[in-house]
C-alpha atoms as one frame of an Amber mdcrd trajectory, in Angstrom:
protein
 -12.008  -9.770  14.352  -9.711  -6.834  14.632 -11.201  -3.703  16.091  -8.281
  -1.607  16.245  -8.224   1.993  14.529  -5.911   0.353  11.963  -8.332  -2.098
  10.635 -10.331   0.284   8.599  -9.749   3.638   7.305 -11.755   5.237   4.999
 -11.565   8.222   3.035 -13.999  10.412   0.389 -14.401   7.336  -2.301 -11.980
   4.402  -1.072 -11.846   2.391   2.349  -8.787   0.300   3.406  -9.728  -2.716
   5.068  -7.161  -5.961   6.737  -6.969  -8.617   4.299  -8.437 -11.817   5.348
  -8.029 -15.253   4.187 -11.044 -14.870   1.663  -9.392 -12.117  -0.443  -6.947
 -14.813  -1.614  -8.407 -15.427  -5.186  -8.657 -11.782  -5.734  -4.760 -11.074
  -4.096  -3.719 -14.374  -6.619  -5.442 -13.014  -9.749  -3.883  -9.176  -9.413
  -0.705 -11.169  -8.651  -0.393 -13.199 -11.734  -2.389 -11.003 -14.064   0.214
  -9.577 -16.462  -1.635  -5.758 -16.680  -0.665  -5.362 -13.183   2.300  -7.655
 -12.487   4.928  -6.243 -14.318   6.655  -4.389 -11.784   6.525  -6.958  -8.992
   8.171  -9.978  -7.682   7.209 -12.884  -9.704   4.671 -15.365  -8.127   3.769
 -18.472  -8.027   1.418 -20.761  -6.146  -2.144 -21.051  -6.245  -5.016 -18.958
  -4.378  -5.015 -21.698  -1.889  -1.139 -20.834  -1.563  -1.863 -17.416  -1.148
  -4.968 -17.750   1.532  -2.153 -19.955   3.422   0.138 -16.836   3.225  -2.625
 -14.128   4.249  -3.448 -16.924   7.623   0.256 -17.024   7.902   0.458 -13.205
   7.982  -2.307 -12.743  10.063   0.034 -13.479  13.509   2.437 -10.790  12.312
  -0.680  -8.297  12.135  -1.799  -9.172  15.342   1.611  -8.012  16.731   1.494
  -4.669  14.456   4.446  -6.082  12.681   3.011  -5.838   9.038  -0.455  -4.488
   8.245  -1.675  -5.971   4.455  -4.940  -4.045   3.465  -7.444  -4.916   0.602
  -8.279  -1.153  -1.000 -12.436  -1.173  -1.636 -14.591   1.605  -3.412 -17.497
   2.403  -0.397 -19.486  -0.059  -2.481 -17.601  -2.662  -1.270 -16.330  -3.257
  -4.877 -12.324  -4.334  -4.078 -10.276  -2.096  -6.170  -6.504  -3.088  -5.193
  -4.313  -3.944  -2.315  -1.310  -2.625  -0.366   1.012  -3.167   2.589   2.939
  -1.539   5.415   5.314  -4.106   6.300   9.128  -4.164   8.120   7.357  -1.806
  10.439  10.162  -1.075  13.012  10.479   1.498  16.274  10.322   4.541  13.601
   9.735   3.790  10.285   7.971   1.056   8.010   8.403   0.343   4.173   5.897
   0.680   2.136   4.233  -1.328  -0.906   3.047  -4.268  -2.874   0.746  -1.704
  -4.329  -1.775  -2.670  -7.192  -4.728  -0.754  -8.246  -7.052  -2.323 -10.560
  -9.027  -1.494 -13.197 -11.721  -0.772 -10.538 -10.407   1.992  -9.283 -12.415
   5.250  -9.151 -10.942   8.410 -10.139  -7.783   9.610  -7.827  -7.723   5.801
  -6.236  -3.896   6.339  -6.459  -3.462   9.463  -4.183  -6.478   8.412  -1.899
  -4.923   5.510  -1.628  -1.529   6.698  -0.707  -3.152   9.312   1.971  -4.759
   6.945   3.485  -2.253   3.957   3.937   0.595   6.390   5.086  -2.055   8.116
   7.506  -1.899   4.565   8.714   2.077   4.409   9.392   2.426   8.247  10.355
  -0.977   9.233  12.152  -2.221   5.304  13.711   1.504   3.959  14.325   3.192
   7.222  14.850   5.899   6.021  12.444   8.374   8.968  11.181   9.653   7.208
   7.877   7.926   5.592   5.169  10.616   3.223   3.208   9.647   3.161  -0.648
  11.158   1.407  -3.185  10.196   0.845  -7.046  11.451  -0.962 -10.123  13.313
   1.342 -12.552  11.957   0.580 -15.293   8.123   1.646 -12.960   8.398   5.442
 -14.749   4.900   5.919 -13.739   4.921   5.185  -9.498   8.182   6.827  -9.685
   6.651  10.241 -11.191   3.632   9.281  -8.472   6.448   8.912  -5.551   8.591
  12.231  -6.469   5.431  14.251  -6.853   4.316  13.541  -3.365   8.137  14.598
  -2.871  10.054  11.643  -1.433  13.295  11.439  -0.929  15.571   9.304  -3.663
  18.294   7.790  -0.814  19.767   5.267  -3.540  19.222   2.911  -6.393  20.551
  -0.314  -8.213  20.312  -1.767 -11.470  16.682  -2.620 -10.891  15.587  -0.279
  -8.182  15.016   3.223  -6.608  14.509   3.834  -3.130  12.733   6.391  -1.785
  12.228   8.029   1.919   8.910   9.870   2.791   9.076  11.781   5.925   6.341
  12.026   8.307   6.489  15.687   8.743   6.466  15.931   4.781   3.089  13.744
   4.666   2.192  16.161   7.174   3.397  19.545   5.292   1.277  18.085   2.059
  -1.778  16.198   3.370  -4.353  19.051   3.875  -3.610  19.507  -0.054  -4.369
  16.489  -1.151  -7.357  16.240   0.870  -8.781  18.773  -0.918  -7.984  17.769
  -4.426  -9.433  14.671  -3.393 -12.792  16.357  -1.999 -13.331  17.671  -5.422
């Protein structure tokens, strides 16, 4: 069992905890459900596919390569997932976000304050690496309201930069829309 300070974090309503080989049939069913796959990758497998992947992924976490966290309400009720992953000498990307229905009020910013806490504050990570399907209007209006950085796009997506010391500029803001 991980005891690091990355293997929990918890915040006013939400806790992120490491995904583990039992959140497979959850992970599988966000993956494949169509009210929350639309802007991914496509998938396919099983759960027992995917609780192969999460054991797979485990060795990466243990050398702080990628970090893949299961987002819970303090109930313990699971409410979503996402990943810091590509996580380099300064900067990590960032995603593979869902939120499901689940989620208590302002589960998207709490979220999103808590897993970059993760990258800036726990790795000490400068750059977050963001990226999002065009046709994803709504992360998109999420990602340039917390003020990254558009570095490029394609056909099918837009990439983003979020600065550490811009996290760090905003985060006593959000903390306190969150607190209320």
């Amino acid at each position: 069992m991980t005891t690091s300070p990355v293997a929990r974090v918890a915040g006013p309503r939400l806790q992120l905890r490491l995904i583990t080989p039992e959140d497979a049939p959850y992970v599988h069913a966000l993956r494949v459900n169509p009210l929350y796959n639309r802007h991914l990758s496509a998938v396919t497998g099983t759960a027992e596919d995917q609780r192969q992947w999460i054991e797979h992924y485990k060795v990466q976490e243990a050398r702080c390569q990628q970090l893949y966290y299961v987002i819970e309400r303090h109930d313990g009720t699971r409410c979503g997932v996402v990943r810091l992953y590509g996580i380099e000498d300064t900067q990590f990307t960032w995603g593979s976000w869902i939120l499901d229905a689940n989620k208590p009020p302002k589960a998207a910013l709490e979220s999103a304050v808590l897993s970059f806490g993760i990258g800036f504050d726990h790795l000490g990570l400068q750059v977050a690496k963001v990226d999002v399907r065009v046709e994803n209007t709504h992360a998109e209006a999420f990602y340039r309201r917390l003020g990254m950085i558009e570095t490029h796009r394609t056909a099918q997506d837009i990439f983003f930069d979020y600065p550490r010391e811009l996290f760090e500029e905003t985060r006593s803001t959000y903390l306190q829309l969150l607190k209320g």
